[in-house]
XYZ file of C-alpha atoms in Angstrom:
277
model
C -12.085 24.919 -2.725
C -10.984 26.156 1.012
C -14.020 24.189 2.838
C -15.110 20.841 2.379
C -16.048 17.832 4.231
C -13.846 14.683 5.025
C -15.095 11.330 5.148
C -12.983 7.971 6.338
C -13.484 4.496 4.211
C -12.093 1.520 5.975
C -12.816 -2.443 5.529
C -11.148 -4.474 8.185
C -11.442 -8.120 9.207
C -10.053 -9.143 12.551
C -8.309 -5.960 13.368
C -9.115 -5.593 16.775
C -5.069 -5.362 17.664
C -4.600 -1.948 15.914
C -8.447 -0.672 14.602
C -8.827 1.550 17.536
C -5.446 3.642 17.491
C -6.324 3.795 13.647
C -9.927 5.067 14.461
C -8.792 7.326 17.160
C -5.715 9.085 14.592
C -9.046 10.582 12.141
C -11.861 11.010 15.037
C -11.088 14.387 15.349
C -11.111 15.910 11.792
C -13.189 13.585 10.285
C -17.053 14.409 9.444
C -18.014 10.602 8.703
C -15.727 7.268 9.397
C -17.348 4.159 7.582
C -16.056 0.819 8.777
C -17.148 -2.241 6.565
C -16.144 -5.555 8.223
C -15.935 -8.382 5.830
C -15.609 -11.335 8.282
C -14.656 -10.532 11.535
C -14.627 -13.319 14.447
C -12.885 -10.572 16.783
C -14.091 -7.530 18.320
C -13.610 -5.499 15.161
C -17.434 -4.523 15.003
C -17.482 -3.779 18.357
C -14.328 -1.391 18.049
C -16.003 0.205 15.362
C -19.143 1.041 17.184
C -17.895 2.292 20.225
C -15.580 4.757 18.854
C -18.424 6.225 16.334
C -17.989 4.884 13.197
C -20.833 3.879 10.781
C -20.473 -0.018 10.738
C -21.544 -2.128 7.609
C -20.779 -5.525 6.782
C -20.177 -7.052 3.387
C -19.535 -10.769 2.342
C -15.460 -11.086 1.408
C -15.348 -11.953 -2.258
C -11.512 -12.328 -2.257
C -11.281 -9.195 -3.925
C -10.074 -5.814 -1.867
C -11.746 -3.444 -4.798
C -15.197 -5.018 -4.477
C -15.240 -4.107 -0.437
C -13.588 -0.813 -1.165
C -15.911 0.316 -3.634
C -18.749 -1.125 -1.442
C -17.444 1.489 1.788
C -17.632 4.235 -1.163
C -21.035 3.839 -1.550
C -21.668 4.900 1.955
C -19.645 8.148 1.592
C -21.603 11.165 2.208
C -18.321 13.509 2.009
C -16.547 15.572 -0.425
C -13.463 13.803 0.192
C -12.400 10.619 1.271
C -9.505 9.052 2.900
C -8.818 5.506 2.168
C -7.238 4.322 5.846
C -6.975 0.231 6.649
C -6.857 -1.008 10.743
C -3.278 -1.287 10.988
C -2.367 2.268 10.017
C -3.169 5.952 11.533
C -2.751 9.125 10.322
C -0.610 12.141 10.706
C -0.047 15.893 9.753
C -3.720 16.273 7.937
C -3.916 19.886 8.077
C -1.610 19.910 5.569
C -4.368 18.532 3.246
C -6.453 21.847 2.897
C -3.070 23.265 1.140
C -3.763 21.089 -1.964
C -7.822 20.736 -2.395
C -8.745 22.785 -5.424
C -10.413 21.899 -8.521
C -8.511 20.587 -10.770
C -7.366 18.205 -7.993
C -8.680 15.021 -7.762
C -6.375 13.028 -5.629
C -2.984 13.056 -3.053
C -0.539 11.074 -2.748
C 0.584 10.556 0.818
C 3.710 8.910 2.692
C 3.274 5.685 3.575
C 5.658 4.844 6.434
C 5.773 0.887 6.468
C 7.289 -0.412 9.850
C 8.709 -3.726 8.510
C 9.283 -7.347 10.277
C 10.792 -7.007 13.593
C 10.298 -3.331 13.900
C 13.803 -2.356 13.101
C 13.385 -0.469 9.649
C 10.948 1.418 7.901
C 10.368 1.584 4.025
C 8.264 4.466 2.617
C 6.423 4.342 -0.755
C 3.624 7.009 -2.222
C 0.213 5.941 -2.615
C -3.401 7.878 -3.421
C -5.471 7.727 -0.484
C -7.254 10.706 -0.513
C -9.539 11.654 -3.604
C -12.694 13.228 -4.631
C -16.554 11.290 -3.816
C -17.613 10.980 -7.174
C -19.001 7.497 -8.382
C -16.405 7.615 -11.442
C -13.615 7.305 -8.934
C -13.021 3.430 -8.036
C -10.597 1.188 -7.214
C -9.427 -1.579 -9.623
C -7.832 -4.649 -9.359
C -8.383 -7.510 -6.831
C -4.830 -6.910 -4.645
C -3.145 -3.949 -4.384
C -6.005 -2.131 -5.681
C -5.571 1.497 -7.449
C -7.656 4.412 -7.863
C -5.312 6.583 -9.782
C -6.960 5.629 -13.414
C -10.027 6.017 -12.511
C -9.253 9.401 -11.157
C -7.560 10.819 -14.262
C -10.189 9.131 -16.512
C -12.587 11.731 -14.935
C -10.186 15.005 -16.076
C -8.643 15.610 -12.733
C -4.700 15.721 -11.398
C -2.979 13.618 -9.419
C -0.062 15.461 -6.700
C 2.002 14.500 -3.952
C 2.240 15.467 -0.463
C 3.558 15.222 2.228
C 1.400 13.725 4.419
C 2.328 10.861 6.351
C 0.414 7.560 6.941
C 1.990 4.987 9.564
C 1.913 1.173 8.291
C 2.261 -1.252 10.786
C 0.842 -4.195 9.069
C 4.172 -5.572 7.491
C 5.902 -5.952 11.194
C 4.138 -8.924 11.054
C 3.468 -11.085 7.882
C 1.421 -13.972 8.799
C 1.827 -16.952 6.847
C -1.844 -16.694 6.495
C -2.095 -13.274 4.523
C 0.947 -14.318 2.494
C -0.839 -17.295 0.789
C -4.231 -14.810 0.928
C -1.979 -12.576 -1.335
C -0.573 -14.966 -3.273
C -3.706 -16.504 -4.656
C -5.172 -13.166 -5.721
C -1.479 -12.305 -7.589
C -1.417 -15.469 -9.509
C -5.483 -15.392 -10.663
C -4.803 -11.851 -11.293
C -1.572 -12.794 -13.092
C -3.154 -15.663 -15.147
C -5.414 -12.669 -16.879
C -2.310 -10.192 -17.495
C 0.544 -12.056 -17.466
C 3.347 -9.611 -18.639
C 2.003 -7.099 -16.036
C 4.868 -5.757 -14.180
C 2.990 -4.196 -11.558
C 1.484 -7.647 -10.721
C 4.888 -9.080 -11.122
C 6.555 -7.085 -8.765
C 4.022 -7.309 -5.926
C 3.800 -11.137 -6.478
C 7.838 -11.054 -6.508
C 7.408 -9.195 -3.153
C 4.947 -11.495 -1.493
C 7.579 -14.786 -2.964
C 9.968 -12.632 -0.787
C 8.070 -12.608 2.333
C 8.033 -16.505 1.801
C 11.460 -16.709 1.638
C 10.988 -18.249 -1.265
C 13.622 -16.955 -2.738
C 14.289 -18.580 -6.404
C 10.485 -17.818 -7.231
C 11.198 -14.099 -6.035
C 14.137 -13.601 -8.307
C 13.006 -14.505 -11.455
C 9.614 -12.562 -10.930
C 12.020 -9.895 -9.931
C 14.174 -10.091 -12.910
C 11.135 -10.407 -15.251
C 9.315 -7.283 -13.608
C 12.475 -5.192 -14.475
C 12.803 -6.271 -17.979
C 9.737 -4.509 -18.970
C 10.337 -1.233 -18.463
C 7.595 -0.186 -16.594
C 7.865 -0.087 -13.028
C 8.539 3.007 -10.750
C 11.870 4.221 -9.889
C 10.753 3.422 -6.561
C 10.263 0.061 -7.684
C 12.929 -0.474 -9.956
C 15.047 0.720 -6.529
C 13.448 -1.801 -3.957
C 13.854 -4.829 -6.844
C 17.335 -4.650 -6.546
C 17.466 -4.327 -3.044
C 15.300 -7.368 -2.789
C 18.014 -8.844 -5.404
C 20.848 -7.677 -3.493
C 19.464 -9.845 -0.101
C 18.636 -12.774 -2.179
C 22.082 -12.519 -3.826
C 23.525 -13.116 0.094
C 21.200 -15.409 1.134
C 22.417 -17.627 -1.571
C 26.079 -16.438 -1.012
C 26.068 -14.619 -3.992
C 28.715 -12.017 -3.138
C 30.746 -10.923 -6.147
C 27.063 -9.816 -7.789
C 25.865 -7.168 -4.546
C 28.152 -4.116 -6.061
C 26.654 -4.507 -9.885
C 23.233 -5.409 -8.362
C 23.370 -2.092 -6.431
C 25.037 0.289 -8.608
C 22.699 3.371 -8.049
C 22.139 5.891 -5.754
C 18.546 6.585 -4.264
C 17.010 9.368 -3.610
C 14.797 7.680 -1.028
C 15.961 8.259 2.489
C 14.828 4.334 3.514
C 15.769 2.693 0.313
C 19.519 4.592 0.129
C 20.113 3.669 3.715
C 19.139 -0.319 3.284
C 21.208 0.053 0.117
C 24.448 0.980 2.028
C 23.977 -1.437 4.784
C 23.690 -4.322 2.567
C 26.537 -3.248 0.672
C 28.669 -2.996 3.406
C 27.307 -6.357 5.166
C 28.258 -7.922 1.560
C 32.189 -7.455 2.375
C 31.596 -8.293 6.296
């Protein structure tokens, strides 16, 4: 499959600050951009609008796959790229390398700019996959399409296309406590769920609450079932809670391992060496 037709997904609410350079990053290779606002008392809709998108609104029902599945069924495309209004997108031609037919999604770089704008931290994540309506996201934070995607017979494969994340340079107190609520009802339902774990033990982090973060940490890792990725970034995150409570004699056991992450190696070495500062 050499041809095919690219559609963009996005739900927003009050991301006027970043929805047009996000808009503007797809306007040129997309053949449909859908933007569902679920709330918006900015000029989100407005945004939308003007730079050509197909705007829909839908009532938030603290859920992220419930809007996102709600955008897919206004996808006229063969594709579609999942993209949110704090993020824009680079190197797509690279995409047509990788369509055939036993693929039914890509996983792309995400390139998170964290707090302060100092450091980045990458991870992988499926954002573009086939318009079928067997393909849907799961999961009411941190949603996931990759089950549904392999439930329907198709692959999975990297790539290296890059998405820019700006949306953790600033962690509002508000979103934290959004997140947080959805972790713990989603937690209360599976609560040995390590993937849960781990992003709740992330968003504990962004508290600085730091005693709640380690144990979820520490309980995360004991199952067995996390990502190298995120086996990695745990003890990183254990490493900085270890100094923060003056921890120092654990930092070299806690990061004994070398990472084949560019972003995670790096933060690696400069916490070990702030650890003997």
């Amino acid at each position: 499959m050499s041809d095919f037709t690219l559609g963009i997904a996005m739900i927003v609410k009050n991301g006027a600050d970043t929805l047009a350079e996000a808009l503007k990053s797809v306007r040129g290779i997309a053949d449909q951009i859908v933007v569902v606002d679920t709330g918006s008392i900015d000029a989100s809709p407005a945004i939308a609008s003007r730079l050509g998108a197909e705007l829909h609104y839908f009532k938030w029902q603290d859920d992220f796959s419930v809007a996102r599945n709600y955008s897919l069924t206004k996808m006229r495309t063969d594709w579609i790229l999942m993209l949110d209004a704090d993020e824009e997108l680079a190197d797509f031609e690279k995409l047509k390398e990788f369509v055939d037919d036993q693929i039914g999604g890509i996983r792309v770089k995400i390139l998170n700019q964290m707090q302060g704008g100092k450091s980045v931290y990458s991870h992988r994540y499926t954002r573009f996959f086939r318009n079928l309506p067997e393909i849907r996201f799961e999961g009411k934070i941190h949603e996931q399409i990759n089950e549904s995607i392999t439930a329907a017979g198709f692959e999975i494969i990297d790539s290296e296309i890059k998405i820019h994340h700006s949306g953790y340079s600033e962690n509002s107190p508000e979103k934290i406590e959004r997140n947080r609520e959805l972790l713990l009802e989603e937690l209360e339902s599976n609560p040995d769920d390590s993937w849960i774990l781990f992003h709740l033990a992330e968003t504990e982090f962004s508290a600085k609450n730091h005693s709640e973060s380690k144990e979820l940490f520490i309980k995360a890792l004991s199952k067995n079932e996390l990502s190298p990725e995120q086996i990695e970034k745990s003890r990183v995150r254990l490493a900085q809670i270890a100094i923060a409570e003056d921890q120092f004699e654990l930092i070299e056991d806690i990061l004994d391992f070398r990472s084949e992450n560019m972003e995670i190696e790096g933060f690696r070495k400069y916490i070990l060496s702030s650890a003997y500062l």
